[in-house]
Coordinates of C-alpha atoms in Angstrom, one line a residue:
Chain A
M1 CA -27.3 100.0 -156.4
G2 CA -30.7 101.5 -155.9
V3 CA -32.3 98.0 -156.3
S4 CA -33.3 95.6 -153.6
E5 CA -35.1 92.4 -153.1
L6 CA -37.1 91.4 -150.0
E7 CA -38.6 88.0 -149.5
I8 CA -41.8 87.8 -147.6
R9 CA -44.2 84.9 -147.0
V10 CA -47.9 85.5 -147.4
R11 CA -49.6 85.5 -144.0
Y12 CA -53.0 83.9 -143.4
A13 CA -54.2 87.2 -142.0
E14 CA -53.3 88.8 -145.4
T15 CA -55.7 86.6 -147.3
D16 CA -59.4 87.3 -147.8
Q17 CA -62.4 85.2 -148.6
M18 CA -61.4 85.0 -152.2
G19 CA -58.7 82.7 -151.0
V20 CA -55.9 85.0 -152.1
A21 CA -53.8 87.9 -150.6
H22 CA -55.9 91.0 -150.2
H23 CA -55.0 93.8 -152.6
A24 CA -54.2 96.3 -149.7
S25 CA -51.5 93.9 -148.5
Y26 CA -49.3 94.8 -151.5
L27 CA -48.9 98.4 -150.3
V28 CA -47.7 97.0 -146.9
W29 CA -45.2 94.8 -148.7
F30 CA -44.0 97.7 -150.9
E31 CA -43.4 99.6 -147.7
A32 CA -41.4 96.8 -146.1
A33 CA -39.4 96.4 -149.2
R34 CA -38.7 100.2 -149.4
T35 CA -37.5 100.0 -145.8
E36 CA -34.9 97.4 -146.9
L37 CA -33.9 99.3 -150.0
I38 CA -33.3 102.5 -148.0
R39 CA -31.3 100.5 -145.5
E40 CA -29.2 99.0 -148.3
C41 CA -28.5 102.5 -149.6
G42 CA -26.8 103.2 -146.3
R43 CA -29.2 104.5 -143.8
S44 CA -32.3 103.1 -142.1
Y45 CA -35.6 104.9 -142.6
A46 CA -36.0 104.7 -138.8
D47 CA -32.9 106.8 -138.5
I48 CA -34.2 109.3 -141.1
E49 CA -37.3 109.7 -139.1
A50 CA -35.3 110.1 -135.9
G51 CA -33.4 112.8 -137.7
G52 CA -36.6 114.8 -138.2
W53 CA -37.7 113.9 -141.8
L54 CA -40.8 112.0 -142.8
L55 CA -41.2 110.5 -146.3
V56 CA -45.0 110.7 -146.7
V57 CA -46.8 108.7 -149.4
V58 CA -48.5 111.1 -151.8
E59 CA -49.4 108.6 -154.4
A60 CA -49.7 104.8 -154.6
H61 CA -50.5 102.6 -157.6
C62 CA -50.6 98.9 -158.1
R63 CA -51.5 96.5 -160.9
Y64 CA -52.5 93.0 -159.9
R65 CA -51.8 90.4 -162.6
Q66 CA -51.9 87.1 -160.8
P67 CA -53.1 86.3 -157.2
A68 CA -50.6 85.6 -154.4
R69 CA -51.7 82.8 -152.1
Y70 CA -51.3 82.0 -148.4
D71 CA -47.8 80.6 -147.5
E72 CA -46.3 81.4 -150.9
V73 CA -42.9 83.1 -150.7
L74 CA -42.8 86.3 -152.7
V75 CA -39.9 88.5 -153.8
I76 CA -40.6 92.3 -153.7
R77 CA -38.1 93.8 -156.1
T78 CA -37.8 97.5 -155.4
R79 CA -35.9 100.3 -157.0
V80 CA -35.6 104.1 -156.8
R81 CA -37.2 105.2 -160.0
E82 CA -36.9 109.0 -159.8
V83 CA -35.6 111.7 -157.5
R84 CA -37.0 115.1 -158.1
A85 CA -36.8 118.3 -156.2
A86 CA -40.0 117.7 -154.3
T87 CA -40.7 114.0 -154.7
L88 CA -39.2 110.5 -154.7
T89 CA -40.6 107.6 -156.7
F90 CA -40.0 103.9 -155.9
A91 CA -41.1 101.2 -158.3
Y92 CA -41.9 97.6 -157.2
E93 CA -42.4 94.2 -158.7
V94 CA -43.9 91.3 -156.8
L95 CA -42.7 88.0 -158.0
R96 CA -43.6 84.5 -156.9
K97 CA -40.3 83.0 -155.7
G98 CA -41.1 79.5 -156.9
D99 CA -41.3 80.3 -160.6
G100 CA -40.4 83.9 -160.9
E101 CA -43.8 84.9 -162.3
V102 CA -44.6 88.6 -161.8
L103 CA -47.8 88.8 -159.8
A104 CA -48.0 92.6 -159.5
D105 CA -46.2 95.8 -160.1
G106 CA -46.6 99.3 -158.8
H107 CA -45.1 102.5 -157.6
T108 CA -45.3 105.0 -154.8
V109 CA -44.4 108.7 -154.8
H110 CA -43.2 110.4 -151.6
A111 CA -42.7 113.9 -150.4
A112 CA -40.4 115.0 -147.6
V113 CA -42.0 116.6 -144.6
D114 CA -40.1 118.3 -141.8
R115 CA -40.6 118.0 -138.1
G116 CA -43.1 120.9 -138.3
G117 CA -45.2 119.0 -140.8
R118 CA -44.3 121.1 -143.8
A119 CA -43.5 119.7 -147.2
R120 CA -40.0 120.6 -148.2
R121 CA -37.6 119.9 -151.0
I122 CA -36.1 116.4 -150.7
P123 CA -33.1 117.1 -148.5
E124 CA -29.6 116.3 -149.8
E125 CA -29.1 113.8 -147.0
I126 CA -31.9 111.7 -148.5
S127 CA -31.5 112.4 -152.2
G128 CA -27.8 111.7 -151.9
L129 CA -28.6 108.2 -150.7
L130 CA -31.2 107.2 -153.2
V131 CA -29.8 107.0 -156.7
P132 CA -32.3 106.0 -159.4
A133 CA -31.7 102.6 -160.9
V134 CA -32.5 101.6 -164.4
P135 CA -34.7 98.5 -164.5
E136 CA -33.1 95.3 -165.8
A137 CA -33.9 94.5 -169.4
Chain B
M1 CA -73.6 104.5 -117.8
G2 CA -70.4 102.8 -118.5
V3 CA -71.9 100.6 -121.2
S4 CA -71.9 101.4 -124.9
E5 CA -72.8 99.7 -128.2
L6 CA -71.1 100.3 -131.5
E7 CA -72.3 98.8 -134.8
I8 CA -69.8 97.8 -137.3
R9 CA -70.1 96.1 -140.7
V10 CA -67.6 93.3 -141.4
R11 CA -65.3 94.5 -144.2
Y12 CA -64.0 92.3 -147.0
A13 CA -60.4 93.1 -146.0
E14 CA -61.2 91.7 -142.5
T15 CA -62.1 88.2 -143.8
D16 CA -59.5 85.5 -144.5
Q17 CA -59.5 82.5 -146.7
M18 CA -61.7 80.5 -144.2
G19 CA -64.4 82.8 -145.4
V20 CA -65.0 84.5 -142.0
A21 CA -63.6 87.5 -140.2
H22 CA -60.0 87.0 -139.1
H23 CA -59.6 86.7 -135.4
A24 CA -57.3 89.7 -135.0
S25 CA -60.0 91.9 -136.4
Y26 CA -61.9 91.5 -133.1
L27 CA -59.2 93.4 -131.2
V28 CA -59.6 96.2 -133.7
W29 CA -63.3 96.3 -133.2
F30 CA -62.9 96.2 -129.4
E31 CA -60.7 99.3 -129.7
A32 CA -63.2 101.1 -131.9
A33 CA -65.9 100.2 -129.4
R34 CA -63.8 101.4 -126.5
T35 CA -63.3 104.7 -128.2
E36 CA -67.0 105.2 -128.4
L37 CA -67.6 104.1 -124.8
I38 CA -65.0 106.6 -123.6
R39 CA -66.6 109.3 -125.7
E40 CA -70.0 108.5 -124.2
C41 CA -68.4 108.8 -120.7
G42 CA -67.7 112.4 -121.5
R43 CA -64.3 112.8 -123.1
S44 CA -62.8 111.5 -126.3
Y45 CA -59.8 109.3 -126.1
A46 CA -58.1 111.6 -128.7
D47 CA -58.5 114.3 -126.1
I48 CA -57.0 112.2 -123.4
E49 CA -54.0 111.5 -125.5
A50 CA -53.7 115.2 -126.4
G51 CA -53.7 115.8 -122.7
G52 CA -50.6 113.7 -122.2
W53 CA -52.0 110.3 -121.2
L54 CA -51.8 107.0 -123.1
L55 CA -53.9 104.0 -122.2
V56 CA -51.7 101.2 -123.3
V57 CA -53.0 97.7 -123.7
V58 CA -51.3 95.3 -121.3
E59 CA -53.5 92.3 -121.9
A60 CA -56.1 91.2 -124.4
H61 CA -58.3 88.2 -124.4
C62 CA -61.0 86.9 -126.8
R63 CA -63.1 83.8 -127.0
Y64 CA -64.6 83.1 -130.5
R65 CA -67.9 81.2 -130.4
Q66 CA -69.3 81.6 -133.8
P67 CA -67.8 83.2 -136.9
A68 CA -68.6 86.6 -138.2
R69 CA -69.1 86.9 -141.9
Y70 CA -68.4 89.5 -144.6
D71 CA -71.0 92.3 -144.7
E72 CA -72.8 91.2 -141.5
V73 CA -73.6 94.0 -139.1
L74 CA -72.2 93.4 -135.6
V75 CA -72.9 95.1 -132.3
I76 CA -69.8 95.5 -130.1
R77 CA -71.2 95.9 -126.6
T78 CA -68.6 97.3 -124.3
R79 CA -68.5 98.1 -120.6
V80 CA -66.0 99.3 -118.0
R81 CA -65.4 96.2 -115.9
E82 CA -62.9 97.3 -113.4
V83 CA -61.0 100.4 -112.4
R84 CA -58.0 99.8 -110.2
A85 CA -55.1 101.9 -109.0
A86 CA -52.9 100.9 -111.9
T87 CA -55.2 99.2 -114.4
L88 CA -58.5 99.6 -116.2
T89 CA -60.4 96.7 -117.6
F90 CA -63.0 96.8 -120.4
A91 CA -65.2 93.8 -121.3
Y92 CA -66.7 93.2 -124.7
E93 CA -69.4 91.1 -126.4
V94 CA -69.7 90.8 -130.1
L95 CA -73.3 90.1 -131.3
R96 CA -74.7 89.5 -134.7
K97 CA -77.2 92.3 -135.1
G98 CA -79.6 90.2 -137.1
D99 CA -80.4 87.6 -134.5
G100 CA -78.6 88.9 -131.4
E101 CA -76.4 85.8 -131.2
V102 CA -73.2 86.3 -129.2
L103 CA -70.3 85.5 -131.6
A104 CA -67.4 86.4 -129.2
D105 CA -66.5 88.0 -125.9
G106 CA -63.3 89.3 -124.5
H107 CA -61.6 91.9 -122.4
T108 CA -58.6 94.2 -122.5
V109 CA -56.6 95.5 -119.6
H110 CA -54.9 98.9 -119.8
A111 CA -52.3 100.9 -117.9
A112 CA -51.8 104.6 -117.9
V113 CA -48.6 105.9 -119.3
D114 CA -47.5 109.6 -119.0
R115 CA -45.9 111.8 -121.7
G116 CA -42.5 110.5 -120.6
G117 CA -43.5 106.8 -121.2
R118 CA -43.7 105.9 -117.6
A119 CA -46.5 103.7 -116.2
R120 CA -48.5 105.7 -113.6
R121 CA -51.5 105.3 -111.4
I122 CA -54.7 105.8 -113.4
P123 CA -55.2 109.5 -113.1
E124 CA -58.4 110.8 -111.5
E125 CA -59.3 112.6 -114.7
I126 CA -59.7 109.2 -116.3
S127 CA -60.9 107.0 -113.4
G128 CA -63.5 109.6 -112.6
L129 CA -65.0 109.2 -116.1
L130 CA -65.0 105.5 -116.3
V131 CA -67.4 104.0 -113.8
P132 CA -67.6 100.2 -113.8
A133 CA -70.9 98.9 -115.1
V134 CA -72.5 95.7 -113.9
P135 CA -73.4 93.4 -116.9
E136 CA -77.1 93.0 -117.6
A137 CA -78.6 89.8 -116.3
Chain C
M1 CA -39.5 69.1 -131.4
G2 CA -42.7 71.0 -131.0
V3 CA -40.8 74.3 -130.6
S4 CA -40.0 76.8 -133.3
E5 CA -38.6 80.3 -133.7
L6 CA -39.7 82.8 -136.4
E7 CA -38.0 86.1 -137.0
I8 CA -40.1 89.0 -138.2
R9 CA -39.2 92.6 -138.6
V10 CA -41.8 95.1 -137.4
R11 CA -43.5 96.8 -140.3
Y12 CA -44.3 100.5 -140.4
A13 CA -48.0 99.6 -141.2
E14 CA -48.0 97.6 -137.9
T15 CA -47.2 100.7 -135.8
D16 CA -49.9 103.0 -134.5
Q17 CA -49.8 106.6 -133.4
M18 CA -48.3 105.6 -130.0
G19 CA -45.2 104.9 -132.0
V20 CA -45.1 101.2 -131.2
A21 CA -46.5 98.1 -132.8
H22 CA -50.3 97.9 -132.5
H23 CA -51.4 95.1 -130.1
A24 CA -53.5 93.3 -132.8
S25 CA -50.3 92.7 -134.8
Y26 CA -49.1 90.2 -132.2
L27 CA -52.0 87.8 -133.1
V28 CA -50.9 88.0 -136.7
W29 CA -47.3 87.3 -135.7
F30 CA -48.5 84.4 -133.6
E31 CA -50.3 83.0 -136.6
A32 CA -47.2 83.3 -138.9
A33 CA -45.1 81.6 -136.2
R34 CA -47.6 78.8 -135.8
T35 CA -47.5 78.3 -139.6
E36 CA -43.8 77.7 -139.3
L37 CA -44.0 75.5 -136.3
I38 CA -46.5 73.2 -138.1
R39 CA -44.3 73.1 -141.1
E40 CA -41.4 72.1 -139.0
C41 CA -43.5 69.3 -137.5
G42 CA -43.7 67.8 -140.9
R43 CA -46.7 69.2 -142.8
S44 CA -47.7 72.6 -143.9
Y45 CA -50.9 74.2 -142.6
A46 CA -51.8 75.0 -146.2
D47 CA -51.6 71.2 -146.9
I48 CA -53.8 70.5 -143.9
E49 CA -56.4 72.9 -145.2
A50 CA -56.2 71.4 -148.6
G51 CA -56.8 68.1 -147.0
G52 CA -60.1 69.3 -145.6
W53 CA -59.4 70.4 -142.1
L54 CA -59.4 73.9 -140.6
L55 CA -57.9 74.7 -137.3
V56 CA -60.1 77.6 -136.2
V57 CA -59.1 79.9 -133.4
V58 CA -61.5 79.6 -130.4
E59 CA -59.5 81.6 -127.9
A60 CA -56.6 84.1 -128.1
H61 CA -54.7 85.7 -125.2
C62 CA -51.7 88.1 -125.1
R63 CA -49.9 89.9 -122.3
Y64 CA -47.9 92.9 -123.5
R65 CA -44.8 93.7 -121.3
Q66 CA -42.7 96.0 -123.4
P67 CA -43.5 97.7 -126.7
A68 CA -42.1 96.5 -130.0
R69 CA -40.9 99.3 -132.3
Y70 CA -40.8 99.8 -136.1
D71 CA -37.9 98.0 -137.8
E72 CA -37.0 96.0 -134.8
V73 CA -36.3 92.3 -135.4
L74 CA -38.4 90.1 -133.2
V75 CA -38.3 86.4 -132.5
I76 CA -41.6 84.6 -132.1
R77 CA -40.9 81.5 -130.1
T78 CA -43.8 79.1 -130.4
R79 CA -44.5 75.7 -128.9
V80 CA -47.4 73.2 -128.8
R81 CA -48.6 73.5 -125.3
E82 CA -51.4 71.0 -125.2
V83 CA -53.2 68.5 -127.4
R84 CA -56.6 67.4 -126.2
A85 CA -59.4 65.5 -127.8
A86 CA -61.2 68.6 -129.0
T87 CA -58.6 71.4 -128.8
L88 CA -55.0 72.3 -129.5
T89 CA -53.1 75.0 -127.6
F90 CA -50.1 76.9 -128.8
A91 CA -48.0 79.1 -126.6
Y92 CA -45.9 82.1 -127.8
E93 CA -43.2 84.4 -126.6
V94 CA -42.2 87.5 -128.5
L95 CA -38.6 88.5 -127.9
R96 CA -36.6 91.4 -129.1
K97 CA -33.7 89.8 -131.0
G98 CA -31.2 92.5 -130.1
D99 CA -31.2 91.8 -126.4
G100 CA -33.5 88.8 -125.9
E101 CA -36.0 90.7 -123.8
V102 CA -39.4 89.2 -123.7
L103 CA -41.9 91.8 -125.0
A104 CA -45.0 89.7 -124.9
D105 CA -46.4 86.2 -124.4
G106 CA -49.7 84.6 -125.2
H107 CA -51.5 81.5 -126.3
T108 CA -54.2 80.5 -128.8
V109 CA -56.6 77.6 -128.6
H110 CA -57.8 75.9 -131.7
A111 CA -60.6 73.5 -132.7
A112 CA -60.7 71.3 -135.7
V113 CA -63.5 71.9 -138.2
D114 CA -64.2 69.6 -141.1
R115 CA -65.1 70.5 -144.7
G116 CA -68.8 70.8 -143.7
G117 CA -68.0 73.4 -141.0
R118 CA -68.6 71.0 -138.1
A119 CA -66.3 70.9 -135.0
R120 CA -64.7 67.5 -134.7
R121 CA -62.2 65.7 -132.5
I122 CA -58.6 66.7 -133.4
P123 CA -57.9 64.1 -136.2
E124 CA -54.9 61.8 -135.7
E125 CA -53.2 63.2 -138.8
I126 CA -52.9 66.5 -136.9
S127 CA -52.5 65.4 -133.3
G128 CA -49.8 62.9 -134.4
L129 CA -47.7 65.8 -135.8
L130 CA -48.0 68.2 -132.9
V131 CA -46.3 66.8 -129.8
P132 CA -46.5 69.1 -126.8
A133 CA -43.2 70.6 -125.8
V134 CA -42.1 71.6 -122.3
P135 CA -40.9 75.2 -122.1
E136 CA -37.2 75.6 -121.5
A137 CA -36.3 76.4 -117.9
Chain D
M1 CA -77.7 106.8 -159.1
G2 CA -74.3 105.2 -159.3
V3 CA -73.0 107.5 -156.5
S4 CA -72.8 106.7 -152.8
E5 CA -71.4 108.1 -149.6
L6 CA -70.2 106.0 -146.7
E7 CA -69.1 107.5 -143.4
I8 CA -66.3 105.9 -141.6
R9 CA -64.4 106.9 -138.4
V10 CA -60.7 106.5 -138.5
R11 CA -59.7 103.7 -136.1
Y12 CA -56.7 103.8 -133.9
A13 CA -55.4 100.6 -135.5
E14 CA -55.5 102.4 -138.8
T15 CA -52.9 105.0 -137.7
D16 CA -49.2 104.6 -137.9
Q17 CA -46.3 106.2 -136.1
M18 CA -46.6 109.3 -138.2
G19 CA -49.7 110.0 -136.2
V20 CA -52.0 109.7 -139.3
A21 CA -54.0 107.0 -141.0
H22 CA -51.7 104.6 -142.9
H23 CA -52.0 104.9 -146.6
A24 CA -53.0 101.2 -147.1
S25 CA -56.2 101.9 -145.0
Y26 CA -57.6 104.0 -147.9
L27 CA -57.9 100.9 -150.1
V28 CA -59.8 99.2 -147.3
W29 CA -62.1 102.2 -147.1
F30 CA -62.6 102.2 -150.8
E31 CA -63.7 98.6 -150.6
A32 CA -66.1 99.2 -147.8
A33 CA -67.6 102.2 -149.8
R34 CA -67.8 100.1 -153.0
T35 CA -69.7 97.5 -151.0
E36 CA -72.3 100.2 -150.1
L37 CA -72.5 101.6 -153.6
I38 CA -73.2 98.1 -155.0
R39 CA -75.8 97.5 -152.4
E40 CA -77.5 100.9 -153.2
C41 CA -77.5 99.8 -156.9
G42 CA -79.8 97.0 -155.9
R43 CA -77.8 93.9 -155.0
S44 CA -75.2 93.2 -152.3
Y45 CA -71.7 92.2 -153.3
A46 CA -72.1 89.2 -150.9
D47 CA -75.0 88.1 -153.1
I48 CA -73.0 88.5 -156.3
E49 CA -70.3 86.3 -154.8
A50 CA -72.8 83.8 -153.7
G51 CA -74.1 83.8 -157.3
G52 CA -70.7 82.7 -158.5
W53 CA -69.0 85.9 -159.6
L54 CA -66.0 87.6 -158.1
L55 CA -65.0 91.2 -158.9
V56 CA -61.3 91.0 -158.5
V57 CA -59.2 94.1 -158.2
V58 CA -56.8 94.4 -161.2
E59 CA -55.6 98.0 -160.5
A60 CA -55.7 100.4 -157.6
H61 CA -54.6 104.0 -157.4
C62 CA -54.7 106.6 -154.7
R63 CA -53.4 110.2 -154.3
Y64 CA -53.0 111.4 -150.8
R65 CA -53.5 115.2 -150.3
Q66 CA -54.0 115.7 -146.6
P67 CA -53.7 113.3 -143.8
A68 CA -56.6 111.7 -142.1
R69 CA -56.4 111.5 -138.3
Y70 CA -57.5 109.1 -135.6
D71 CA -61.2 109.5 -134.7
E72 CA -62.0 111.8 -137.6
V73 CA -65.2 111.0 -139.4
L74 CA -64.6 110.7 -143.1
V75 CA -66.9 110.5 -146.1
I76 CA -66.0 108.1 -148.8
R77 CA -67.8 109.3 -151.9
T78 CA -67.9 106.6 -154.6
R79 CA -69.2 106.3 -158.1
V80 CA -69.1 104.0 -161.0
R81 CA -66.8 105.6 -163.4
E82 CA -66.8 103.2 -166.3
V83 CA -68.3 99.9 -167.4
R84 CA -66.5 98.2 -170.2
A85 CA -66.7 94.7 -171.7
A86 CA -64.0 93.3 -169.4
T87 CA -63.5 95.8 -166.6
L88 CA -65.4 98.0 -164.2
T89 CA -63.9 101.2 -162.7
F90 CA -64.9 102.8 -159.5
A91 CA -63.7 106.3 -158.5
Y92 CA -63.4 107.5 -154.9
E93 CA -63.0 110.7 -153.0
V94 CA -62.2 110.8 -149.3
L95 CA -63.5 113.9 -147.5
R96 CA -63.2 115.1 -143.9
K97 CA -66.7 115.3 -142.8
G98 CA -66.1 118.3 -140.5
D99 CA -65.1 120.8 -143.2
G100 CA -65.6 118.9 -146.5
E101 CA -61.9 119.0 -147.4
V102 CA -60.8 116.4 -149.9
L103 CA -58.1 114.3 -148.3
A104 CA -57.5 111.8 -151.0
D105 CA -58.9 110.4 -154.3
G106 CA -58.4 107.3 -156.2
H107 CA -59.9 104.6 -158.4
T108 CA -59.9 100.8 -158.6
V109 CA -60.4 98.7 -161.7
H110 CA -62.1 95.3 -161.5
A111 CA -62.4 92.2 -163.7
A112 CA -65.1 89.6 -163.4
V113 CA -64.0 86.1 -162.6
D114 CA -66.3 83.1 -162.7
R115 CA -66.5 80.2 -160.2
G116 CA -63.7 78.4 -162.1
G117 CA -61.3 81.3 -161.6
R118 CA -61.5 82.4 -165.2
A119 CA -61.7 86.1 -166.3
R120 CA -64.9 86.7 -168.2
R121 CA -66.8 89.6 -169.8
I122 CA -68.6 91.6 -167.1
P123 CA -71.9 89.7 -166.9
E124 CA -75.1 91.6 -167.7
E125 CA -76.4 90.9 -164.2
I126 CA -73.6 93.1 -162.9
S127 CA -73.2 95.7 -165.7
G128 CA -76.9 96.2 -165.7
L129 CA -76.8 97.3 -162.0
L130 CA -73.8 99.6 -162.2
V131 CA -74.5 102.6 -164.3
P132 CA -71.6 105.1 -164.7
A133 CA -72.2 108.4 -162.9
V134 CA -70.9 111.7 -164.0
P135 CA -69.0 113.5 -161.2
E136 CA -70.7 116.5 -159.7
A137 CA -69.3 119.8 -160.9

């Protein structure tokens, strides 16, 4: 519960002239993985937005340990790290599927914004879904 | 009138592992250049959208002749090619600023969609702005 | 043979403020789908590049019929359309998985470039893999 | 010295369906701004790469305070924050040009990698260029 794994394959367009995946791609993968985690918690993020709530990113952080390469299959392991009154934090690890090596890790912090664009306390309908998960040892 | 030039510098993130700008980047540059052309015609596209009209892309085409490289300055030369009842066509040339070489050319076709998401005839407030320009000899 | 289907899920980062997938994303999906088609033909594109050949995009075209939306699952149906002495053409259809509706179609034309950056005839090791497929009726 | 400002205009492709610039775009802007800072320090990053050194991103961080919107002109203010034996740190602020409001800030940490892909001490030819700058009060 509160942990999810998404497999993605590195796209050619995601590489840069260093011959590895560009560092901004990781934030896009984090987002795709977060979408899956939320879905597995019982409700799609698309549905949350349709219901009038946006989870805006207020902070993003990533450490890059080893490069990811074109056509490699990666696993984006995601968990809810913290649910506070005003913010939610997700934590991520990017692993190479072939050998399980951790290529990167990071986190994003989110605030809830209502239809009128105002920051609000995280509503119960969201915080009730997203139970923080302890990382595996 | 109806012709515009936008300079852009190729970003590192826009390159791929071939060491050149990725081909999808050209559509993004075309769009940025179209934004400037519309602004020079007297009204910003942001304002057109705020007024309730979207110009959706219904077709895009690009021919790639020479690669664009990281940090090169390019000129995106854009013109209104055709204004019809239901569609607008913009034409583009991508030139290397240093030597004027044409690296790519293309076009995009757009339809007008109203606030309700329905395709409509190009409204006079838009077609009146965008006068087709003959390409220079 | 010579036909492949890749499923992708529309990422949030791929949307724009119209609320639909940005039109440049389709070229990125075409590329990911082409990668899978080539793999299914018996050799990975990564391996082709490692062997010293690049298949550069010399032309791209897309017609957009219906918008693709965040979190929708799409099927990118790809086939080898033509193998000529100097160029390869791939054709694509983008379908919404839920109801099979065709959202877009397009094609890309590729030339073979050797390690020295020179355009060459399509080498037999590539043309032998990629047998043109007739579209289904 | 050691401080630079780059103006960029938010592209349509950089927005997402929230109607604001996607959070991954900021890392791309940081990179473009870093390119300009390095150039102003006396040598282009393209030239550094041609000379056999890569400055790979080992960490990236961004705090998002206010959204950036389509067609807004932003100023990316960049400075060298720290030069250590093994890492370089750049700091960034993203300001809305119109009113000077700070929309975001962040930093990236870089390591030097040689032609063989090995991490190395920051070479003198790079550390000599990039003198840390104190932020303005």
